Coordinates of C-alpha atoms in Angstrom, one line a residue:
X1 CA -140.0 306.3 -117.6
X2 CA -143.4 306.1 -119.0
X3 CA -145.5 302.9 -118.7
X4 CA -148.0 301.7 -121.3
X5 CA -151.6 301.4 -120.1
X6 CA -151.6 297.5 -120.5
X7 CA -148.4 297.2 -118.4
X8 CA -149.8 299.6 -115.8
X9 CA -153.1 297.6 -115.6
X10 CA -151.1 294.4 -115.2
X11 CA -149.2 295.9 -112.3
X12 CA -152.3 297.1 -110.6
X13 CA -154.1 293.8 -111.1
X14 CA -151.1 292.0 -109.6
X15 CA -151.3 294.3 -106.5
X16 CA -155.0 293.7 -106.1
X17 CA -154.6 289.9 -106.4
X18 CA -151.6 290.0 -104.0
X19 CA -153.4 291.9 -101.3
X20 CA -156.6 289.9 -101.6
X21 CA -154.6 286.6 -101.4
X22 CA -152.7 287.9 -98.4
X23 CA -156.0 288.7 -96.6
X24 CA -157.3 285.3 -97.4
X25 CA -154.1 283.7 -96.0
X26 CA -154.3 285.7 -92.8
X27 CA -157.9 284.7 -92.2
X28 CA -157.3 281.1 -93.0
X29 CA -154.4 281.0 -90.6
X30 CA -156.5 282.6 -87.8
X31 CA -159.3 280.1 -88.4
X32 CA -156.8 277.1 -88.1
X33 CA -155.6 277.4 -84.5
X34 CA -153.3 274.9 -83.0
X35 CA -154.9 272.2 -80.9
X36 CA -151.8 270.5 -79.5
X37 CA -148.1 270.0 -80.2
X38 CA -147.2 270.1 -83.9
X39 CA -143.9 268.4 -84.9
X40 CA -144.0 270.6 -88.1
X41 CA -145.4 274.1 -88.2
X42 CA -145.4 274.0 -91.9
X43 CA -147.1 270.6 -92.1
X44 CA -149.8 271.6 -89.6
X45 CA -150.6 274.8 -91.3
X46 CA -153.3 274.0 -93.9
X47 CA -153.0 274.5 -97.7
X48 CA -155.7 277.2 -97.5
X49 CA -152.9 279.3 -95.9
X50 CA -150.0 278.3 -98.1
X51 CA -151.7 278.6 -101.5
X52 CA -152.9 282.2 -101.0
X53 CA -149.5 283.1 -99.5
X54 CA -147.8 281.8 -102.6
X55 CA -150.1 283.8 -104.8
X56 CA -149.5 286.9 -102.7
X57 CA -145.8 286.5 -102.9
X58 CA -145.7 286.0 -106.7
X59 CA -148.1 288.8 -107.4
X60 CA -146.4 291.2 -105.1
X61 CA -143.0 290.4 -106.4
X62 CA -144.2 291.0 -110.0
X63 CA -145.7 294.3 -109.0
X64 CA -142.6 295.4 -107.2
X65 CA -140.3 294.5 -110.1
X66 CA -142.5 296.0 -112.9
X67 CA -144.0 299.1 -111.2
X68 CA -142.9 302.5 -112.4
X69 CA -144.9 304.7 -110.0
X70 CA -143.6 305.0 -106.5
X71 CA -147.0 304.0 -105.0
X72 CA -147.3 300.8 -107.1
X73 CA -143.8 299.9 -106.2
X74 CA -144.4 300.5 -102.5
X75 CA -147.5 298.4 -102.7
X76 CA -145.6 295.5 -104.2
X77 CA -142.9 295.8 -101.5
X78 CA -145.5 295.9 -98.7
X79 CA -147.4 292.9 -100.2
X80 CA -144.2 290.8 -100.4
X81 CA -143.2 291.8 -97.0
X82 CA -146.6 291.0 -95.6
X83 CA -146.5 287.5 -97.1
X84 CA -143.0 286.9 -95.6
X85 CA -143.9 288.3 -92.2
X86 CA -147.1 286.3 -92.1
X87 CA -145.0 283.2 -92.2
X88 CA -142.8 284.6 -89.4
X89 CA -146.0 285.4 -87.4
X90 CA -147.7 282.1 -87.8
X91 CA -147.1 281.0 -84.1
X92 CA -148.9 284.2 -83.0
X93 CA -151.6 284.0 -85.6
X94 CA -152.3 280.4 -84.9
X95 CA -152.4 280.8 -81.2
X96 CA -149.2 279.2 -80.0
X97 CA -148.9 279.5 -76.2
X98 CA -145.1 280.0 -76.5
X99 CA -142.3 279.3 -78.9
X100 CA -138.9 278.0 -77.9
X101 CA -138.2 274.9 -75.8
X102 CA -134.6 275.5 -74.9
X103 CA -133.0 278.8 -73.9
X104 CA -136.3 280.6 -74.5
X105 CA -138.0 278.8 -71.5
X106 CA -135.1 279.9 -69.3
X107 CA -135.5 283.5 -70.6
X108 CA -139.2 283.3 -69.7
X109 CA -138.1 282.3 -66.2
X110 CA -135.8 285.3 -66.0
X111 CA -138.6 287.6 -67.1
X112 CA -140.7 286.3 -64.2
X113 CA -137.8 286.7 -61.8
X114 CA -137.4 290.4 -62.8
X115 CA -141.2 291.1 -62.4
X116 CA -141.4 289.3 -59.0
X117 CA -138.3 291.2 -57.8
X118 CA -136.2 288.1 -57.4
X119 CA -133.6 289.3 -60.0
X120 CA -132.2 292.8 -60.7
X121 CA -131.8 293.4 -64.4
X122 CA -128.5 295.1 -63.7
X123 CA -127.1 291.8 -62.6
X124 CA -127.7 290.3 -66.0
X125 CA -125.2 290.3 -68.8
X126 CA -127.9 291.0 -71.4
X127 CA -131.2 292.4 -69.8
X128 CA -132.4 294.2 -72.9
X129 CA -134.7 291.6 -74.4
X130 CA -136.2 290.7 -71.0
X131 CA -137.0 294.4 -70.1
X132 CA -138.4 295.0 -73.6
X133 CA -140.7 292.0 -73.3
X134 CA -141.9 293.2 -69.9
X135 CA -142.5 296.7 -71.4
X136 CA -144.7 295.1 -74.2
X137 CA -146.6 293.2 -71.6
X138 CA -147.3 296.3 -69.5
X139 CA -148.4 298.3 -72.5
X140 CA -150.6 295.6 -74.2
X141 CA -151.7 293.7 -71.1
X142 CA -150.5 290.5 -72.7
X143 CA -149.1 287.7 -70.5
X144 CA -145.3 287.4 -70.6
X145 CA -145.3 284.2 -72.7
X146 CA -147.2 286.1 -75.5
X147 CA -145.4 289.5 -75.1
X148 CA -142.1 287.6 -75.7
X149 CA -143.4 286.3 -79.1
X150 CA -144.3 289.9 -80.2
X151 CA -140.9 291.1 -79.0
X152 CA -139.2 288.5 -81.2
X153 CA -141.4 289.4 -84.2
X154 CA -140.4 293.1 -83.8
X155 CA -136.8 292.2 -84.3
X156 CA -137.7 290.1 -87.4
X157 CA -139.4 293.2 -88.8
X158 CA -136.4 295.4 -87.9
X159 CA -134.1 293.1 -89.8
X160 CA -136.2 293.1 -92.9
X161 CA -136.8 296.9 -92.9
X162 CA -133.2 298.2 -92.4
X163 CA -131.5 296.1 -95.0
X164 CA -133.2 297.9 -97.9
X165 CA -133.0 301.3 -96.0
X166 CA -129.3 300.9 -95.8
X167 CA -129.1 300.1 -99.5
X168 CA -131.2 303.2 -100.1
X169 CA -128.9 305.5 -98.1
X170 CA -125.9 304.2 -100.1
X171 CA -127.4 304.1 -103.6
X172 CA -130.7 305.9 -104.0
X173 CA -131.4 303.4 -106.9
X174 CA -134.8 301.8 -106.7
X175 CA -134.0 298.6 -108.4
X176 CA -131.2 297.9 -105.9
X177 CA -133.5 298.9 -103.0
X178 CA -136.0 296.4 -104.4
X179 CA -133.3 293.7 -104.4
X180 CA -132.5 294.8 -100.8
X181 CA -136.2 294.3 -99.8
X182 CA -136.2 290.8 -101.0
X183 CA -132.8 290.0 -99.7
X184 CA -133.8 291.3 -96.3
X185 CA -136.9 289.1 -96.4
X186 CA -134.7 286.0 -97.0
X187 CA -133.4 286.5 -93.4
X188 CA -129.9 285.2 -94.2
X189 CA -128.8 285.4 -90.6
X190 CA -130.8 282.3 -89.8
X191 CA -128.8 279.1 -89.9
X192 CA -130.6 277.0 -87.3
X193 CA -127.3 275.4 -86.0
X194 CA -126.9 277.3 -82.8
X195 CA -129.2 280.3 -83.2
X196 CA -132.9 280.7 -82.3
X197 CA -134.2 283.7 -84.3
X198 CA -137.9 282.9 -83.9
X199 CA -137.7 282.4 -80.1
X200 CA -136.3 284.6 -77.4
X201 CA -132.5 284.3 -77.6
X202 CA -130.7 287.6 -76.9
X203 CA -127.7 286.8 -79.1
X204 CA -130.0 286.0 -82.0
X205 CA -132.0 289.2 -81.5
X206 CA -128.8 291.2 -81.3
X207 CA -127.8 289.8 -84.7
X208 CA -131.1 291.0 -86.1
X209 CA -130.2 294.5 -84.9
X210 CA -127.1 294.5 -87.1
X211 CA -128.9 296.1 -90.2
X212 CA -130.0 299.0 -87.9
X213 CA -126.4 299.4 -86.8
X214 CA -125.2 299.5 -90.4
X215 CA -128.0 301.9 -91.3
X216 CA -127.1 304.4 -88.6
X217 CA -123.4 304.0 -89.4
X218 CA -123.9 304.6 -93.1
X219 CA -126.3 307.6 -92.4
X220 CA -123.7 309.1 -90.1
X221 CA -120.8 308.6 -92.6
X222 CA -122.6 310.0 -95.7
X223 CA -123.6 313.2 -93.8
X224 CA -120.3 314.9 -94.8
X225 CA -118.4 316.5 -92.0
X226 CA -117.6 319.6 -94.1
X227 CA -121.3 320.5 -94.3
X228 CA -121.4 324.2 -93.3
X229 CA -124.8 323.8 -91.6
X230 CA -123.5 321.2 -89.3
X231 CA -119.9 321.9 -88.6
X232 CA -117.0 319.5 -88.1
X233 CA -117.1 319.1 -84.3
X234 CA -120.8 319.6 -83.5
X235 CA -122.8 316.7 -82.3
X236 CA -125.6 315.9 -84.8
X237 CA -128.9 314.2 -84.4
X238 CA -127.6 311.4 -86.5
X239 CA -124.5 311.0 -84.5
X240 CA -126.5 311.0 -81.3
X241 CA -128.9 308.4 -82.6
X242 CA -125.9 306.2 -83.6
X243 CA -124.5 306.6 -80.1
X244 CA -127.8 305.7 -78.5
X245 CA -128.0 302.6 -80.6
X246 CA -124.5 301.5 -79.6
X247 CA -125.4 301.9 -76.0
X248 CA -128.5 299.8 -76.4
X249 CA -126.6 297.1 -78.3
X250 CA -124.4 296.5 -75.3
X251 CA -127.4 295.7 -73.1
X252 CA -128.9 293.3 -75.6
X253 CA -125.8 291.2 -75.8
X254 CA -122.2 292.6 -75.3
X255 CA -120.6 289.4 -76.7
X256 CA -122.4 290.1 -80.0
X257 CA -121.3 293.7 -79.8
X258 CA -117.8 292.4 -80.5
X259 CA -118.8 291.7 -84.1
X260 CA -120.0 295.3 -84.5
X261 CA -116.8 296.5 -82.8
X262 CA -114.7 294.6 -85.4
X263 CA -116.5 296.4 -88.3
X264 CA -116.2 299.8 -86.6
X265 CA -112.6 299.3 -85.5
X266 CA -111.4 298.4 -88.9
X267 CA -113.2 301.4 -90.4
X268 CA -111.4 303.6 -87.9
X269 CA -108.1 302.0 -88.9
X270 CA -108.9 302.9 -92.5
X271 CA -109.8 306.5 -91.6
X272 CA -106.7 307.1 -89.5
X273 CA -104.2 305.1 -91.6
X274 CA -105.5 306.6 -94.8
X275 CA -104.1 310.0 -93.9
X276 CA -100.7 308.8 -94.9
X277 CA -101.6 307.1 -98.2
X278 CA -104.6 308.9 -99.6
X279 CA -105.2 312.3 -101.0
X280 CA -106.7 314.9 -98.5
X281 CA -110.0 315.1 -100.5
X282 CA -110.5 311.4 -100.6
X283 CA -114.0 310.4 -99.4
X284 CA -112.6 308.1 -96.8
X285 CA -111.0 311.1 -95.1
X286 CA -113.7 313.7 -95.6
X287 CA -116.4 311.6 -94.0
X288 CA -117.1 312.0 -90.3
X289 CA -114.8 310.2 -87.9
X290 CA -116.0 307.0 -86.3
X291 CA -113.3 307.1 -83.6
X292 CA -115.4 308.8 -80.8
X293 CA -118.2 306.3 -81.2
X294 CA -115.9 303.3 -81.5
X295 CA -113.9 304.2 -78.4
X296 CA -117.0 304.9 -76.3
X297 CA -118.6 301.7 -77.6
X298 CA -115.5 299.6 -76.7
X299 CA -115.2 301.1 -73.2
X300 CA -118.9 300.5 -72.5
X301 CA -119.0 297.0 -73.8
X302 CA -115.7 296.0 -72.1
X303 CA -116.7 297.6 -68.8
X304 CA -120.2 296.0 -68.8
X305 CA -118.7 292.6 -69.6
X306 CA -116.0 292.9 -66.9
X307 CA -118.8 293.5 -64.4
X308 CA -120.4 290.2 -65.3
X309 CA -118.4 287.1 -64.8
X310 CA -120.2 285.2 -67.6
X311 CA -118.5 287.3 -70.3
X312 CA -115.1 286.5 -68.8
X313 CA -116.0 282.8 -68.7
X314 CA -116.9 282.8 -72.4
X315 CA -113.6 284.6 -73.3
X316 CA -111.6 282.1 -71.3
X317 CA -113.3 279.1 -72.8
X318 CA -112.7 280.5 -76.4
X319 CA -109.0 281.2 -75.6
X320 CA -108.6 277.8 -74.0
X321 CA -110.1 275.9 -77.0
X322 CA -108.0 277.8 -79.5
X323 CA -104.8 277.2 -77.4
X324 CA -105.6 273.5 -77.2
X325 CA -106.2 273.3 -80.9
X326 CA -102.9 275.1 -81.8
X327 CA -100.8 273.2 -79.3
X328 CA -102.3 269.8 -79.5
X329 CA -104.5 269.9 -76.4
X330 CA -107.3 267.7 -77.9
X331 CA -109.6 270.3 -79.5
X332 CA -110.8 269.6 -83.0
X333 CA -112.0 271.8 -85.8
X334 CA -115.7 272.2 -86.0
X335 CA -116.7 270.2 -82.9
X336 CA -120.4 270.9 -83.3
X337 CA -120.3 270.0 -87.0
X338 CA -118.6 266.7 -86.2
X339 CA -121.1 266.0 -83.4
X340 CA -124.2 266.7 -85.5
X341 CA -122.7 265.3 -88.6
X342 CA -122.2 262.0 -86.9
X343 CA -125.9 262.0 -85.9
X344 CA -127.0 262.8 -89.4
X345 CA -124.8 260.2 -90.9
X346 CA -126.4 257.6 -88.6
X347 CA -129.7 258.3 -90.4
X348 CA -128.1 258.4 -93.9
X349 CA -128.1 262.2 -94.4
X350 CA -125.1 263.8 -96.2
X351 CA -123.4 267.1 -95.5
X352 CA -124.2 268.2 -99.0
X353 CA -128.0 267.6 -98.4
X354 CA -127.9 269.7 -95.3
X355 CA -125.9 272.4 -97.0
X356 CA -128.4 272.7 -99.8
X357 CA -131.3 272.9 -97.4
X358 CA -129.8 275.4 -94.9
X359 CA -127.0 277.3 -96.6
X360 CA -127.7 277.5 -100.3
X361 CA -129.1 281.1 -100.3
X362 CA -126.4 282.2 -98.0
X363 CA -123.9 280.8 -100.5
X364 CA -125.3 283.0 -103.2
X365 CA -125.0 286.2 -101.3
X366 CA -121.6 285.2 -99.9
X367 CA -120.4 284.7 -103.5
X368 CA -121.7 288.2 -104.5
X369 CA -120.0 289.7 -101.4
X370 CA -116.8 288.0 -102.3
X371 CA -116.9 289.5 -105.8
X372 CA -117.3 293.0 -104.3
X373 CA -114.5 292.4 -101.8
X374 CA -112.2 291.3 -104.5
X375 CA -113.2 294.2 -106.7
X376 CA -112.4 296.6 -103.8
X377 CA -109.1 294.9 -103.2
X378 CA -107.9 295.3 -106.8
X379 CA -109.1 298.8 -107.1
X380 CA -112.2 298.3 -109.3
X381 CA -114.4 299.9 -106.7
X382 CA -113.3 303.6 -106.5
X383 CA -113.9 304.6 -102.9
X384 CA -112.5 308.1 -103.4
X385 CA -115.2 309.3 -105.9
X386 CA -118.2 309.2 -103.6
X387 CA -119.4 308.8 -100.1
X388 CA -121.3 305.7 -101.2
X389 CA -118.1 304.1 -102.5
X390 CA -116.3 304.9 -99.3
X391 CA -119.0 303.3 -97.1
X392 CA -119.1 300.3 -99.5
X393 CA -115.3 299.9 -98.9
X394 CA -115.8 300.0 -95.2
X395 CA -118.4 297.3 -95.3
X396 CA -116.6 295.1 -97.8
X397 CA -113.3 295.3 -96.0
X398 CA -114.9 295.0 -92.6
X399 CA -116.6 291.8 -93.8
X400 CA -113.2 290.6 -95.1
X401 CA -111.9 291.0 -91.5
X402 CA -114.9 289.6 -89.7
X403 CA -114.9 286.3 -91.5
X404 CA -111.3 285.2 -90.6
X405 CA -111.7 286.6 -87.1
X406 CA -114.8 284.4 -86.6
X407 CA -113.0 281.3 -87.9
X408 CA -111.0 281.3 -84.7
X409 CA -114.2 280.1 -83.0
X410 CA -114.5 277.1 -85.3
X411 CA -112.6 274.8 -82.9
X412 CA -113.6 272.5 -80.1
X413 CA -116.6 272.9 -77.9
X414 CA -117.1 276.6 -78.9
X415 CA -117.5 275.9 -82.6
X416 CA -121.2 276.6 -82.2
X417 CA -120.2 280.3 -81.5
X418 CA -118.9 280.4 -85.1
X419 CA -122.4 279.7 -86.4
X420 CA -123.7 282.5 -84.1
X421 CA -121.1 284.8 -85.6
X422 CA -122.1 283.5 -89.1
X423 CA -125.5 285.3 -88.5
X424 CA -123.7 288.6 -88.1
X425 CA -121.5 287.9 -91.1
X426 CA -124.6 287.2 -93.2
X427 CA -126.3 290.4 -92.1
X428 CA -123.4 292.4 -93.5
X429 CA -123.1 290.0 -96.5
X430 CA -126.7 290.6 -97.3
X431 CA -126.2 294.3 -97.8
X432 CA -122.8 293.9 -99.4
X433 CA -124.2 291.3 -101.8
X434 CA -127.0 293.6 -102.9
X435 CA -124.5 296.4 -103.4
X436 CA -122.4 294.0 -105.5
X437 CA -125.4 293.7 -107.9
X438 CA -125.0 297.5 -108.6
X439 CA -121.3 297.0 -109.4
X440 CA -121.8 294.0 -111.7
X441 CA -122.5 296.1 -114.9
X442 CA -119.2 298.0 -114.2
X443 CA -117.3 294.8 -113.6
X444 CA -118.9 293.2 -116.7
X445 CA -117.8 296.1 -118.9
X446 CA -114.3 295.6 -117.6
X447 CA -113.9 292.2 -119.4
X448 CA -114.3 291.1 -123.0
X449 CA -116.8 288.4 -122.1
X450 CA -118.7 290.8 -119.9
X451 CA -119.0 293.4 -122.7
X452 CA -120.2 290.6 -125.1
X453 CA -123.0 289.7 -122.6
X454 CA -124.1 293.3 -122.3
X455 CA -124.2 293.8 -126.1
X456 CA -126.3 290.6 -126.5
X457 CA -128.8 291.8 -123.9
X458 CA -129.1 295.2 -125.6
X459 CA -129.7 293.5 -129.0
X460 CA -132.8 291.7 -127.6
X461 CA -134.5 295.1 -127.3
X462 CA -138.0 294.9 -125.6
X463 CA -137.6 291.1 -125.2
X464 CA -134.7 291.7 -122.8
X465 CA -137.0 293.6 -120.5
X466 CA -139.5 290.7 -120.4
X467 CA -136.7 288.2 -119.8
X468 CA -135.3 290.4 -117.0
X469 CA -138.8 290.7 -115.4
X470 CA -139.5 287.0 -115.5
X471 CA -136.1 286.0 -114.3
X472 CA -136.2 288.5 -111.4
X473 CA -139.6 287.2 -110.2
X474 CA -138.5 283.6 -110.5
X475 CA -135.3 284.2 -108.6
X476 CA -137.0 286.3 -105.9
X477 CA -139.7 283.7 -105.3
X478 CA -137.3 280.8 -105.4
X479 CA -134.8 282.4 -102.9
X480 CA -137.6 283.6 -100.5
X481 CA -139.4 280.3 -100.6
X482 CA -136.1 278.4 -99.9
X483 CA -135.3 280.8 -97.0
X484 CA -138.8 280.9 -95.4
X485 CA -138.9 277.1 -95.4
X486 CA -136.2 277.1 -92.7
X487 CA -137.5 280.0 -90.7
X488 CA -138.6 277.6 -88.0
X489 CA -137.0 274.3 -86.9
X490 CA -138.7 271.5 -88.8
X491 CA -138.1 267.8 -89.7
X492 CA -137.2 269.1 -93.2
X493 CA -133.9 270.2 -91.7
X494 CA -134.0 267.3 -89.1
X495 CA -135.0 269.5 -86.2
X496 CA -138.4 269.5 -84.3
X497 CA -140.7 272.4 -84.2
X498 CA -140.1 274.3 -80.9
X499 CA -143.7 274.9 -80.0
X500 CA -144.6 274.9 -76.3
X501 CA -148.2 274.2 -75.6
X502 CA -150.3 275.3 -72.6
X503 CA -151.0 271.7 -71.9
X504 CA -147.3 271.0 -71.6
X505 CA -146.7 273.9 -69.2
X506 CA -149.7 272.8 -67.1
X507 CA -148.7 269.2 -67.2
X508 CA -145.2 269.8 -66.0
X509 CA -146.4 272.1 -63.3
X510 CA -148.8 269.4 -62.0
X511 CA -146.0 266.8 -62.3
X512 CA -143.6 268.9 -60.3
X513 CA -146.1 269.7 -57.6
X514 CA -146.7 266.0 -56.9
X515 CA -143.1 264.9 -56.9
X516 CA -141.7 263.4 -53.7
X517 CA -139.0 265.6 -52.4
X518 CA -135.5 264.1 -52.5
X519 CA -136.2 261.9 -55.6
X520 CA -134.0 263.1 -58.5
X521 CA -135.1 263.3 -62.1
X522 CA -133.6 261.8 -65.2
X523 CA -134.4 263.1 -68.7
X524 CA -134.3 262.2 -72.4
X525 CA -132.6 265.4 -73.2
X526 CA -132.5 268.8 -71.6
X527 CA -136.1 269.9 -72.0
X528 CA -137.4 269.2 -68.5
X529 CA -135.1 271.5 -66.6
X530 CA -136.1 274.4 -68.9
X531 CA -139.8 273.9 -67.9
X532 CA -138.8 274.2 -64.3
X533 CA -137.3 277.6 -65.1
X534 CA -140.3 278.7 -67.1
X535 CA -142.9 277.7 -64.5
X536 CA -141.2 278.9 -61.2
X537 CA -138.6 281.3 -62.5
X538 CA -134.9 280.5 -62.8
X539 CA -133.9 281.5 -59.3
X540 CA -136.9 279.8 -57.6
X541 CA -136.8 276.8 -59.9
X542 CA -133.2 276.2 -59.3
X543 CA -133.2 276.7 -55.5
X544 CA -136.6 277.2 -53.9
X545 CA -138.6 274.2 -55.2
X546 CA -136.6 271.4 -53.7
X547 CA -136.3 269.9 -57.2
X548 CA -133.0 269.2 -58.7
X549 CA -131.9 271.4 -61.6
X550 CA -129.0 269.2 -62.7
X551 CA -130.7 266.2 -64.2
X552 CA -128.8 263.4 -65.8
X553 CA -129.7 261.8 -69.1
X554 CA -131.1 258.2 -69.4
X555 CA -128.0 256.1 -69.7
X556 CA -127.0 254.0 -72.8
X557 CA -129.6 255.8 -74.9
X558 CA -132.3 253.2 -74.0
X559 CA -135.6 253.1 -72.1
X560 CA -135.5 249.4 -71.5
X561 CA -134.7 247.8 -68.1
X562 CA -134.5 251.2 -66.4
X563 CA -134.8 250.0 -62.8
X564 CA -131.5 248.0 -63.1
X565 CA -129.7 251.2 -64.1
X566 CA -130.3 253.0 -60.8
X567 CA -129.7 252.2 -57.2
X568 CA -132.2 254.9 -56.1
X569 CA -135.6 256.0 -57.3
X570 CA -135.9 258.4 -60.2
X571 CA -138.6 260.4 -62.0
X572 CA -138.7 260.5 -65.8
X573 CA -141.1 262.9 -67.6
X574 CA -141.4 263.7 -71.3
X575 CA -143.8 265.6 -73.6
X576 CA -145.2 264.9 -77.1
X577 CA -142.5 267.2 -78.3
X578 CA -139.8 264.8 -76.9
X579 CA -141.5 261.7 -78.3
X580 CA -142.1 263.1 -81.8
X581 CA -138.7 264.7 -81.9
X582 CA -137.1 261.3 -81.4
X583 CA -139.4 259.4 -83.8
X584 CA -139.8 261.9 -86.6
X585 CA -137.3 264.7 -86.6
X586 CA -134.3 262.6 -85.4
X587 CA -135.6 259.5 -87.2
X588 CA -135.3 257.1 -84.2
X589 CA -131.5 257.5 -84.0
X590 CA -131.6 257.3 -80.2
X591 CA -135.1 256.1 -79.2
X592 CA -137.7 254.2 -81.2
X593 CA -141.4 253.5 -80.6
X594 CA -140.6 250.2 -78.8
X595 CA -138.5 252.1 -76.3
X596 CA -141.5 254.4 -75.4
X597 CA -143.9 251.4 -75.3
X598 CA -141.5 249.5 -73.0
X599 CA -142.0 252.1 -70.2
X600 CA -145.5 250.8 -69.5
X601 CA -144.4 247.1 -69.5
X602 CA -141.4 247.2 -67.2
X603 CA -141.6 245.9 -63.6
X604 CA -140.5 248.7 -61.3
X605 CA -141.6 251.5 -63.6
X606 CA -144.9 253.2 -62.8
X607 CA -146.8 255.8 -64.8
X608 CA -147.6 258.4 -62.1
X609 CA -148.7 261.3 -64.3
X610 CA -150.5 261.6 -67.7
X611 CA -152.0 264.9 -68.8
X612 CA -152.1 264.1 -72.5
X613 CA -149.1 266.3 -73.3
X614 CA -146.9 265.2 -70.4
X615 CA -146.2 261.7 -69.2
X616 CA -144.4 261.1 -65.9
X617 CA -142.9 257.8 -64.6
X618 CA -141.4 256.7 -61.3
X619 CA -138.5 254.4 -61.7
X620 CA -137.9 252.3 -58.5
X621 CA -134.2 251.8 -58.3
X622 CA -132.8 248.3 -57.7
X623 CA -131.4 249.3 -54.3
X624 CA -134.4 251.2 -53.0
X625 CA -138.0 250.7 -52.2
X626 CA -140.7 252.6 -54.1
X627 CA -140.7 256.3 -53.4
X628 CA -144.5 256.1 -53.1
X629 CA -144.3 253.4 -50.4

């Protein structure tokens, strides 16, 4: 299609503006380094970063939507991707020491254990992320706490890249690939309920590998087995790459591999069962068989899990919770939702408000996926006509199985696992939702109202093109902005930023070194124990330091009259993260400012450590003399 000179100039101008704005944003972010703990990464990042990023996103989206030449289109895609990934890389660009205050600190400890020879990676259920982080550290000479940030970012890039590549393999239609680019940059796997995509969390990183799994699967399937140059039984490079990926997926997280196994297993059922109900030349039957890969994958994942007791424990807990729910054992539906919903209700926040902030964009793509699944179910998507239709059928029906299978986890104490699985569901749903856009014109022509809409759009002539362009840019920018706003935990979604400062690490290390042996610790929440892991390693921190790893919480959710609550002395330490989390993110639902102020006024409570970021107190129990005496 030819492009008028004015339209071409507008596209090139948009590209120039977009890349210049992106460069300004990167420099502004680099020149605004963090100086201490920030309760909100978004709020602490100056407007000199956000305004150019917004300009870059709008300009690049316009260029990608309107470009006719491949180079201009690629420039728009790269510019938009650069803007989104700049947001994801802000902890690195702005000099965060580490990111992730919960599981990530324990994973940092495991990395140290492996390097120091205390822990054999083969003893771990999911050593992949830890070994990968060590590899990056060795190649780049970065310290482990920094190499882990780059490892996490690489998975974010992987997720964004392979969504549109999968769409390209299946459609070769540029406008759908463009939609795939922006859908991938929405990072729909992120729900921030029990996932930690921007910090080291092997289950979350495995979820971000899902688009690569679907890409290799689609590439393998569309390379027809009756290709004379390849042969039916001969191992191909694509098949070998698919097998290598499946092997690697097990070592990143075998529990997550179950989700991929569900999709592959159902595809195999279709391929085998279709022999009795489909014509021999049907595309579902002429594609390469997934049976060898699926069987090998299942054996490897099952064998590796059996060798590690943690996988058995997880399965037993899930089965126990489901059994209790079905037979009246006390489990309830959505335990984690009820727990957090109660906390949100205490500060006057509704479920609807949380849904709009965290799940709105997911809902859009879930609806599109649902349309395609229904269309496939009633025969409106003809799988027998093309390889693409066959793969779309595999994905759509696999998603239809994965959703109800995951609902079994939505009970009792394991309901948080549902939200982990929701990430995998949304990775598939992202691709299926984009593919559904390609089928919408076909589905619209199948109804009287749909044909009327198509005719009215055609009657608009050139105006329709301008409307489509404006609407596409507005929708893309709105969806991406909404999604990028919850990339990191933030008070906007009632969660604190998970930044770990160097001062906090050093403060806790000094605090631990000067503790009196035999005096246990209490905590506000679970943060302190994780710092013990990160500083000394998990094995050394749990056994070799003489410090207790099983710390109890402060009773009755109060910091007043602490000595009367203990018979023996206790240590209490907290960071600025802990304090601001309670006061701002959690809106004082458990502790308020007066609680923290009361610590310095209580008889029997002494401040024994203060490094700016970390405060440590010694609580002299009512039945004991001071530990310092």
